[in-house]
PDB file of C-alpha atoms in Angstrom:
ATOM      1  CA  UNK A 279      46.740  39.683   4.011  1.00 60.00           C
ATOM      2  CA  UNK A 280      44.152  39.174   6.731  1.00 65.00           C
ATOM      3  CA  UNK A 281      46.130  39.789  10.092  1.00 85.00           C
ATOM      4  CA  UNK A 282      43.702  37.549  11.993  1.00 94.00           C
ATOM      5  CA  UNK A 283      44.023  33.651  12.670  1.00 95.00           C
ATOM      6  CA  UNK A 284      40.755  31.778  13.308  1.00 97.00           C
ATOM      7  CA  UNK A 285      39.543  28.668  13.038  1.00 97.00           C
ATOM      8  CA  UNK A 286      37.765  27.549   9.954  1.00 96.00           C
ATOM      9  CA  UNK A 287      34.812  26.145  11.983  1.00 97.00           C
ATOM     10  CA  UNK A 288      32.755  25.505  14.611  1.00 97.00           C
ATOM     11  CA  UNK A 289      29.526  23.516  16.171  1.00 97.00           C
ATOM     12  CA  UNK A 290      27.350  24.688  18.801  1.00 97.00           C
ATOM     13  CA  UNK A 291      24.224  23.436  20.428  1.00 97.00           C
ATOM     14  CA  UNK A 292      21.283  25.473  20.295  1.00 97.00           C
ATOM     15  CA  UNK A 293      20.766  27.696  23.469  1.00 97.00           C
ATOM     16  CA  UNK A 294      24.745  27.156  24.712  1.00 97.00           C
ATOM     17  CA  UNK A 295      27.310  29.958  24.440  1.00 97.00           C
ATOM     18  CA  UNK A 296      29.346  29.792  21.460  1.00 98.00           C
ATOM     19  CA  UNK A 297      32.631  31.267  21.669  1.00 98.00           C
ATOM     20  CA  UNK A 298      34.615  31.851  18.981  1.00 98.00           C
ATOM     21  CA  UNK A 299      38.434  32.763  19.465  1.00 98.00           C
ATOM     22  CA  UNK A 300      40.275  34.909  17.152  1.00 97.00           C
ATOM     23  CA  UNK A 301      44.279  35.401  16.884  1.00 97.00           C
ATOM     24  CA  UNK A 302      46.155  38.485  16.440  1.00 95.00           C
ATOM     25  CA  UNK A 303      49.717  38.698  17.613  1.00 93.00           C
ATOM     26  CA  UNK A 304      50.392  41.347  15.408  1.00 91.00           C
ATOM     27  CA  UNK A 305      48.200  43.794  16.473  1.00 91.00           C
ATOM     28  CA  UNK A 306      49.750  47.194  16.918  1.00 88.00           C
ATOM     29  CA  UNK A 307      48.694  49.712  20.065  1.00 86.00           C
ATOM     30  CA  UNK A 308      46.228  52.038  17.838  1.00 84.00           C
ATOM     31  CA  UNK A 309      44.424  49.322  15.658  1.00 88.00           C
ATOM     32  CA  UNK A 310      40.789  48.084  17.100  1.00 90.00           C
ATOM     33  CA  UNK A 311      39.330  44.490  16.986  1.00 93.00           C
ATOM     34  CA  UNK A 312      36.149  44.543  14.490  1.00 93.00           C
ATOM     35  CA  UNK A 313      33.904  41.751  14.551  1.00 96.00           C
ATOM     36  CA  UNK A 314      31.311  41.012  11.597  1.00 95.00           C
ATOM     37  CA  UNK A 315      29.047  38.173  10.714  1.00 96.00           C
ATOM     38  CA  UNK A 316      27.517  36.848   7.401  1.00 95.00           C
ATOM     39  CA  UNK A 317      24.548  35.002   6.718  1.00 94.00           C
ATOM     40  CA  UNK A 318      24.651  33.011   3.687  1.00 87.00           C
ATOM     41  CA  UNK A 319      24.253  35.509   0.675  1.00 83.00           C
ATOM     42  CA  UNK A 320      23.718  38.214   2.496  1.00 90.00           C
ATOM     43  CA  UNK A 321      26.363  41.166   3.090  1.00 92.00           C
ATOM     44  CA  UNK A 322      27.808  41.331   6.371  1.00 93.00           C
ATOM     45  CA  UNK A 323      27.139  42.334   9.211  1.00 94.00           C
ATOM     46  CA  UNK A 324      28.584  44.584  12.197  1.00 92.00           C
ATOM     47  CA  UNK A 325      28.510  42.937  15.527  1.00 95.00           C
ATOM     48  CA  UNK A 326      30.898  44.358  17.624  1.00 94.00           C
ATOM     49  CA  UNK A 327      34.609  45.770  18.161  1.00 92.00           C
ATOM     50  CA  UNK A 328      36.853  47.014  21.039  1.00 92.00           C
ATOM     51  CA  UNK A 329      40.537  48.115  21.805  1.00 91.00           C
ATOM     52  CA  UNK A 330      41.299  46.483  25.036  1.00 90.00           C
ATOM     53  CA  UNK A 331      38.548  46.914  27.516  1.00 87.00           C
ATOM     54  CA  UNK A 332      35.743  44.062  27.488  1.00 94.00           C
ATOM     55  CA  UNK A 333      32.959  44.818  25.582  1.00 95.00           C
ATOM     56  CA  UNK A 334      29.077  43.869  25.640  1.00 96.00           C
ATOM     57  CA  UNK A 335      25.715  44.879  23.567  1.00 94.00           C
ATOM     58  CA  UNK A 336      22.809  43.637  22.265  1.00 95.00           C
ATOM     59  CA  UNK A 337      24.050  40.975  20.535  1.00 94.00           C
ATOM     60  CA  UNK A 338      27.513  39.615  21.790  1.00 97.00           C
ATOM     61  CA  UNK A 339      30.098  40.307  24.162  1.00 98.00           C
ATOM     62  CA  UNK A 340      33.990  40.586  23.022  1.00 98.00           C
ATOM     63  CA  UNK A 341      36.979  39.631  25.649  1.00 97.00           C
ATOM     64  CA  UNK A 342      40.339  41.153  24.844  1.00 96.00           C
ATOM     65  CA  UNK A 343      42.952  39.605  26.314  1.00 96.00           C
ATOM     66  CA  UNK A 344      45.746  41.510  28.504  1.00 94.00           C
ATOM     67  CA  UNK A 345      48.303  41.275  25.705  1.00 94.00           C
ATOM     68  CA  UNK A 346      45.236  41.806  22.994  1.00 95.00           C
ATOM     69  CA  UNK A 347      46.899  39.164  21.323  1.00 95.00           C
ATOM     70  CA  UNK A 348      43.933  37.293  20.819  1.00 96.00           C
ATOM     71  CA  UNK A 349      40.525  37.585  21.737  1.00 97.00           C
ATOM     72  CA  UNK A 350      36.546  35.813  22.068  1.00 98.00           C
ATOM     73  CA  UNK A 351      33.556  36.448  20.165  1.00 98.00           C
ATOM     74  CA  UNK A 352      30.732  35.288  22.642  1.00 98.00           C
ATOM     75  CA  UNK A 353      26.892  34.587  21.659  1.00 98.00           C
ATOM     76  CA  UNK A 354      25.782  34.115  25.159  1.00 96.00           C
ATOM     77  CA  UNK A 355      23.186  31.792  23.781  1.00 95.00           C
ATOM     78  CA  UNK A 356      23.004  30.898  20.405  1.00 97.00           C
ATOM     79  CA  UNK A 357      20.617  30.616  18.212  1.00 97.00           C
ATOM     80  CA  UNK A 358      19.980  28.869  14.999  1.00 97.00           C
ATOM     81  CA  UNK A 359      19.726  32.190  13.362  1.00 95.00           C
ATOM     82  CA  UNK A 360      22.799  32.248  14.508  1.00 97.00           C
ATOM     83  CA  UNK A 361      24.639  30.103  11.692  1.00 97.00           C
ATOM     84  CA  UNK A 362      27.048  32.577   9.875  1.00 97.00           C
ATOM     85  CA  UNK A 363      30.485  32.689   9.389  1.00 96.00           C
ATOM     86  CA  UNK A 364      31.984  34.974  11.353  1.00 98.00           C
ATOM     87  CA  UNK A 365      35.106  37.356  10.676  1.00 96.00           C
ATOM     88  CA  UNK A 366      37.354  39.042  13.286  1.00 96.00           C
ATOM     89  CA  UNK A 367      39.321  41.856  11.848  1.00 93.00           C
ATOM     90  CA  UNK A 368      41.791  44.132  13.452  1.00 91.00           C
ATOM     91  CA  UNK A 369      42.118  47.736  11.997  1.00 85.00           C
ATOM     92  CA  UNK A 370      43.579  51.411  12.741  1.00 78.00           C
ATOM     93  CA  UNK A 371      40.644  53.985  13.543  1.00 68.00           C
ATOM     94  CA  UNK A 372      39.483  55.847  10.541  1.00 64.00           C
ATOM     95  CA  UNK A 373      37.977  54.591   7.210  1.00 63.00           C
ATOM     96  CA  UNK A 374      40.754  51.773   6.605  1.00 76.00           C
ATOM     97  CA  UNK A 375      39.636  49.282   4.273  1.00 84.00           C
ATOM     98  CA  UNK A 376      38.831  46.434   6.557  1.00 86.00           C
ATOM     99  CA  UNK A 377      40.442  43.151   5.159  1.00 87.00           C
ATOM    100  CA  UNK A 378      38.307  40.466   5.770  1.00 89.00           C
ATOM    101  CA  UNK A 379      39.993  36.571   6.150  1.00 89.00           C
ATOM    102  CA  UNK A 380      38.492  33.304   5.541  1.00 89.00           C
ATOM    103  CA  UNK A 381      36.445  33.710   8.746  1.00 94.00           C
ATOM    104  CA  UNK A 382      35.235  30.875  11.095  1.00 97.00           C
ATOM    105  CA  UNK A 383      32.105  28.788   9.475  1.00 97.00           C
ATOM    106  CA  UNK A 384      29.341  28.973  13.568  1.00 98.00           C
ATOM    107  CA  UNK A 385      26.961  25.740  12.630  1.00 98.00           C
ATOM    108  CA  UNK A 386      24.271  25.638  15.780  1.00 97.00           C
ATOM    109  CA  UNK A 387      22.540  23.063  16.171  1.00 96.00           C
ATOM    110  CA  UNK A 388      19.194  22.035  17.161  1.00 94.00           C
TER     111      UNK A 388
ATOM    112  CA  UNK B 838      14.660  54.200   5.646  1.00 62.00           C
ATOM    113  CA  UNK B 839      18.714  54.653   5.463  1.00 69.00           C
ATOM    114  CA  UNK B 840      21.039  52.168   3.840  1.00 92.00           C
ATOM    115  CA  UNK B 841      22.966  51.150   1.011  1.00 95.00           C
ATOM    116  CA  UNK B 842      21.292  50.092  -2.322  1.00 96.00           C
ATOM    117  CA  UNK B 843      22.639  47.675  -4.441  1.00 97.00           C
ATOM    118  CA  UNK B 844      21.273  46.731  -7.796  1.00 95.00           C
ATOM    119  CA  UNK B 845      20.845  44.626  -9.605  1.00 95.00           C
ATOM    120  CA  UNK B 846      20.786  41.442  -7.352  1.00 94.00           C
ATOM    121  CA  UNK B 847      21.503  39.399 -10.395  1.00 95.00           C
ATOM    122  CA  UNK B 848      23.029  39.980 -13.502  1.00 94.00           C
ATOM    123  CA  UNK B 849      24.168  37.983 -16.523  1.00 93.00           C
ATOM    124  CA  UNK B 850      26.482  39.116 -18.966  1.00 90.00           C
ATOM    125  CA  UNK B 851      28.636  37.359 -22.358  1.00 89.00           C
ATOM    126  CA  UNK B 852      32.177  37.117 -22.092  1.00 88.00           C
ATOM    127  CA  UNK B 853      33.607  40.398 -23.619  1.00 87.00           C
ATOM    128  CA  UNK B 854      30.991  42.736 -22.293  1.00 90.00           C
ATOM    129  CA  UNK B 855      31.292  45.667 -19.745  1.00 93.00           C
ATOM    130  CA  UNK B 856      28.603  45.916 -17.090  1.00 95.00           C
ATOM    131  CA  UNK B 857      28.379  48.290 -14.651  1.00 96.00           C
ATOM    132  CA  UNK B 858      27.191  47.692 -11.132  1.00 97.00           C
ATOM    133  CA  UNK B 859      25.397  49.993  -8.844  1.00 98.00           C
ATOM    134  CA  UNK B 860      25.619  51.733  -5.287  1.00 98.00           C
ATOM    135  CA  UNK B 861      23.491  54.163  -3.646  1.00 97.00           C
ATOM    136  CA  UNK B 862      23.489  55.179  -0.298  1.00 97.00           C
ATOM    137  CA  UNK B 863      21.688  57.873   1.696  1.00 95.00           C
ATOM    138  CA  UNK B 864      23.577  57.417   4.864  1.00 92.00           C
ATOM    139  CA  UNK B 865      25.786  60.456   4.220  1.00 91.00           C
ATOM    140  CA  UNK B 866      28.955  58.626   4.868  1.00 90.00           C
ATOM    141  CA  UNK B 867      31.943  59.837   2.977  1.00 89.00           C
ATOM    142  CA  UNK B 868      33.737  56.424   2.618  1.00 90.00           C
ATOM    143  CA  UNK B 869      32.570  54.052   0.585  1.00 94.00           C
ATOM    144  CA  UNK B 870      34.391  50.590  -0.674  1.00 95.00           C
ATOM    145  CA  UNK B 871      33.803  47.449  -3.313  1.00 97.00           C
ATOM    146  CA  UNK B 872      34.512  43.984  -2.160  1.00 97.00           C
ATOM    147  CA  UNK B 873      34.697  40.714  -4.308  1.00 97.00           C
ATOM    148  CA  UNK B 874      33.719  37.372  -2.740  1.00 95.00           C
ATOM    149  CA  UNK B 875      34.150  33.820  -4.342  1.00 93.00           C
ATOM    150  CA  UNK B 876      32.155  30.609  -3.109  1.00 87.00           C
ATOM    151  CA  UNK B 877      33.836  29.630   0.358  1.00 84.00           C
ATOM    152  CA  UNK B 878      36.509  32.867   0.613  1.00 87.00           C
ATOM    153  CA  UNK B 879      35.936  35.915   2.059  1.00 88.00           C
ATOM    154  CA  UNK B 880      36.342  39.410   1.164  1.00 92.00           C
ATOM    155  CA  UNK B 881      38.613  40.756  -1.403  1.00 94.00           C
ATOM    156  CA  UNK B 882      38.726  44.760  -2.200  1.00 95.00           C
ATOM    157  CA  UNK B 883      38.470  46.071  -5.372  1.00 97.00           C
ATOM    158  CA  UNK B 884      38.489  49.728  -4.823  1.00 97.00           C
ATOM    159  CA  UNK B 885      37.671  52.340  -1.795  1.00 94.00           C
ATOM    160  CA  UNK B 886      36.446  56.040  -1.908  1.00 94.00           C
ATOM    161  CA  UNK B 887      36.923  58.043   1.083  1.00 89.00           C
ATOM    162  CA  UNK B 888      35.979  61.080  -0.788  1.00 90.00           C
ATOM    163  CA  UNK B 889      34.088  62.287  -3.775  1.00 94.00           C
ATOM    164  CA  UNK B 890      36.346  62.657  -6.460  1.00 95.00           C
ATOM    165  CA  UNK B 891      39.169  60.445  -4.945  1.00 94.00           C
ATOM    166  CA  UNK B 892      39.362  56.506  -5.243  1.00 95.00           C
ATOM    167  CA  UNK B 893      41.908  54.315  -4.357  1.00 95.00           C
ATOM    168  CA  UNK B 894      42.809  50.690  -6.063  1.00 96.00           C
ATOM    169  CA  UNK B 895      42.538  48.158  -3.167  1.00 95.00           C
ATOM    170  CA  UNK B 896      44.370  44.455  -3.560  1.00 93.00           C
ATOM    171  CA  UNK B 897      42.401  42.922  -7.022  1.00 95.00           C
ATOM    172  CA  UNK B 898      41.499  46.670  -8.674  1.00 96.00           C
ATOM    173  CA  UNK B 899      43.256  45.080 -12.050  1.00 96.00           C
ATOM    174  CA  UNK B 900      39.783  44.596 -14.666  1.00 95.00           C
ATOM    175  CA  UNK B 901      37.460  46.993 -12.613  1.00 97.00           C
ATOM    176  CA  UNK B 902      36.972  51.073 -12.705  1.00 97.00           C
ATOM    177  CA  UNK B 903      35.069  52.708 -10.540  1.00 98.00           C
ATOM    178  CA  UNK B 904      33.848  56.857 -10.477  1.00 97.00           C
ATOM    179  CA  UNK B 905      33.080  58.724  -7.379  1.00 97.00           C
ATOM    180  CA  UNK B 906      30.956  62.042  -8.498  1.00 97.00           C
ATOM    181  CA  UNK B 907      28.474  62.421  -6.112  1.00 96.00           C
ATOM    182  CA  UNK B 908      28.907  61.265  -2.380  1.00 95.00           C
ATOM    183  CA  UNK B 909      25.846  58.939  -2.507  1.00 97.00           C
ATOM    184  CA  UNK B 910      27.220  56.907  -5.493  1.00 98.00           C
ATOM    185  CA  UNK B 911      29.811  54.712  -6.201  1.00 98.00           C
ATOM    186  CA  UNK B 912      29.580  52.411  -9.192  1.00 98.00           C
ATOM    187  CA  UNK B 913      31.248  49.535 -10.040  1.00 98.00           C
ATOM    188  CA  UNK B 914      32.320  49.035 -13.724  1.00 97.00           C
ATOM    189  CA  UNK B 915      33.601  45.172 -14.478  1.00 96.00           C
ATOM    190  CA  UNK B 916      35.381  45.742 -17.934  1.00 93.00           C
ATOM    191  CA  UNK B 917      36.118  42.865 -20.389  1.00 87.00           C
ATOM    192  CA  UNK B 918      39.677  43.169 -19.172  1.00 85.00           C
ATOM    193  CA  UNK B 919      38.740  40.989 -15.729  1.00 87.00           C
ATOM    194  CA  UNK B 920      39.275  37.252 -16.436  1.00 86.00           C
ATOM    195  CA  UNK B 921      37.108  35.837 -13.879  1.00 90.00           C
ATOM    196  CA  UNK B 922      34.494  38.510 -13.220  1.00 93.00           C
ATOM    197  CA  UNK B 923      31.538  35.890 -12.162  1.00 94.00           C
ATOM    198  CA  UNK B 924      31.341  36.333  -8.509  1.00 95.00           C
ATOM    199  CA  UNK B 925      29.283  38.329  -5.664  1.00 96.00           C
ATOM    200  CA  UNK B 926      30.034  41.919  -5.249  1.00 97.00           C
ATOM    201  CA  UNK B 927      29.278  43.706  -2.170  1.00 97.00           C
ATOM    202  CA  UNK B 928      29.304  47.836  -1.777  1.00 97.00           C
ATOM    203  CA  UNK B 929      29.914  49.000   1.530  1.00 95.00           C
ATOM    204  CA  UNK B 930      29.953  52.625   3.121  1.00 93.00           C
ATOM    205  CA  UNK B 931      31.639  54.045   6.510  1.00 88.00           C
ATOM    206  CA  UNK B 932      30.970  57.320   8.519  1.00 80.00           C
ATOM    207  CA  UNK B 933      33.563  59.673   9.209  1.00 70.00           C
ATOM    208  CA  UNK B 934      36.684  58.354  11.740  1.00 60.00           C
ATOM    209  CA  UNK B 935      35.092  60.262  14.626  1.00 54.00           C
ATOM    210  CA  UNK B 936      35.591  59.450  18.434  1.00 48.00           C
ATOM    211  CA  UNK B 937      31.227  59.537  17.769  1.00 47.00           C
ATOM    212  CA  UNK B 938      31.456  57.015  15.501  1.00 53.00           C
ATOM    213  CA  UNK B 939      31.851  52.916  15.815  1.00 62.00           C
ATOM    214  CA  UNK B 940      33.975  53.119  12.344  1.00 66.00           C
ATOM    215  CA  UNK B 941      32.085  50.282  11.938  1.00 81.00           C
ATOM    216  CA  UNK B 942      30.958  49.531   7.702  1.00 87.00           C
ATOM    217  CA  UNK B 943      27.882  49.158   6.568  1.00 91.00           C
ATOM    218  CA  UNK B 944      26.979  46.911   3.477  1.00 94.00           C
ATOM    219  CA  UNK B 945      24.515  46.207   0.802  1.00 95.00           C
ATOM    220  CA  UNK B 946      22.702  43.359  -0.012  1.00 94.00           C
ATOM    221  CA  UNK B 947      25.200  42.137  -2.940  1.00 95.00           C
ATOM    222  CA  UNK B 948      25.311  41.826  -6.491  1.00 96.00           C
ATOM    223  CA  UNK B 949      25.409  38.221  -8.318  1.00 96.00           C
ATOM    224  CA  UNK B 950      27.469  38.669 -11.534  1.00 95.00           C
ATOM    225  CA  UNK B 951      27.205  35.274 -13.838  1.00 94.00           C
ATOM    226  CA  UNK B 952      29.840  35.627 -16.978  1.00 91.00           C
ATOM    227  CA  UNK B 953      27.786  33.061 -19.623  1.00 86.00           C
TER     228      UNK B 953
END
């Protein structure tokens, strides 16, 4: 079982941040957050992941919280490209299988 | 260009019959996995490779096989024995568990299996 709680989904307007939160009270001290994306039919996608330190590329930024019981995807501004359900994994480091949840359905809109 | 090679994107097969779906990648990644996804869930795991010659059955491996003899390949063989084989398959690979590397997967375009 997925070890992740999200929401099932979410609205955001075009060009506004969307930030997506993501539970995990479970999460033990060597297992990562993961974050991936998919576009309809498509397979997905790596955005980002981080232990406990804030993290920020290209594409998103990820905020860990103290406890790193939970933690925020943000799209600093979204796109309509954008639309994707997004998954938030945690995971040990390594080649674990990554178990992927129902995910949280991003809808932006115009 | 690198990546991961699925094919075919579609395929149609009678109840009864075995088909066998394809993965190729040229990423040189040791790890390599199957994931099944039905309309509106996400991913299941079928199976997993970290090495050639070694697979392991992940949480729905009952109805599939799957063969690891080269490090670039890693089919996916849907046998007659899987009830409710029409759904979308996805191959994914992972680099070593280095400090170097994100850990991060990397997947392939899909494959739609339709049981007529």
């Amino acid at each position: 079982d997925a070890k992740t709680t999200q929401p099932p989904s979410m609205d955001c307007a075009e060009g506004r941040a969307a930030n997506l939160p993501c539970n995990h009270s479970t999460i033990s001290g060597n297992e990562y957050v993961y974050w991936y994306r998919q576009i309809h039919s498509q397979g997905p996608q790596y955005i980002i992941h981080g232990l406990k330190n804030n993290e920020t590329n290209e594409m998103a930024s990820l905020i860990i919280t103290e406890d790193r019981k939970s933690s925020t995807l943000i799209l600093p501004h979204a796109t309509l490209r954008d639309t994707a359900v997004y998954y938030c994994i945690v995971r040990d480091w390594g080649n674990t299988p990554l178990v992927f949840g129902k995910g949280t359905r991003l809808s932006v809109i115009a | 260009d690198g990546g991961i090679t699925q094919s075919p994107k579609y395929l149609f097969r009678k109840e009864g019959q075995n088909v066998t779906l394809s993965c190729e990648q040229n990423l040189n990644h040791d790890a390599m996995y199957w994931y099944r996804q039905d309309p509106g869930q996400g991913l299941r795991l079928i199976y997993y490779s970290q090495i050639v010659n070694d697979f392991q059955k992940g949480d729905i491996a009952e109805g599939y096989s799957v063969s690891r003899e080269k490090k670039e390949s890693f089919p996916l063989t849907v046998t007659s024995a899987q009830k409710n084989p029409t759904a979308f398959y996805l191959c994914a690979s992972s680099p070593p568990g280095q400090r170097l590397n994100t850990g991060e997967l990397f997947f392939g375009e899909g494959s739609r299996l339709t049981v007529l």
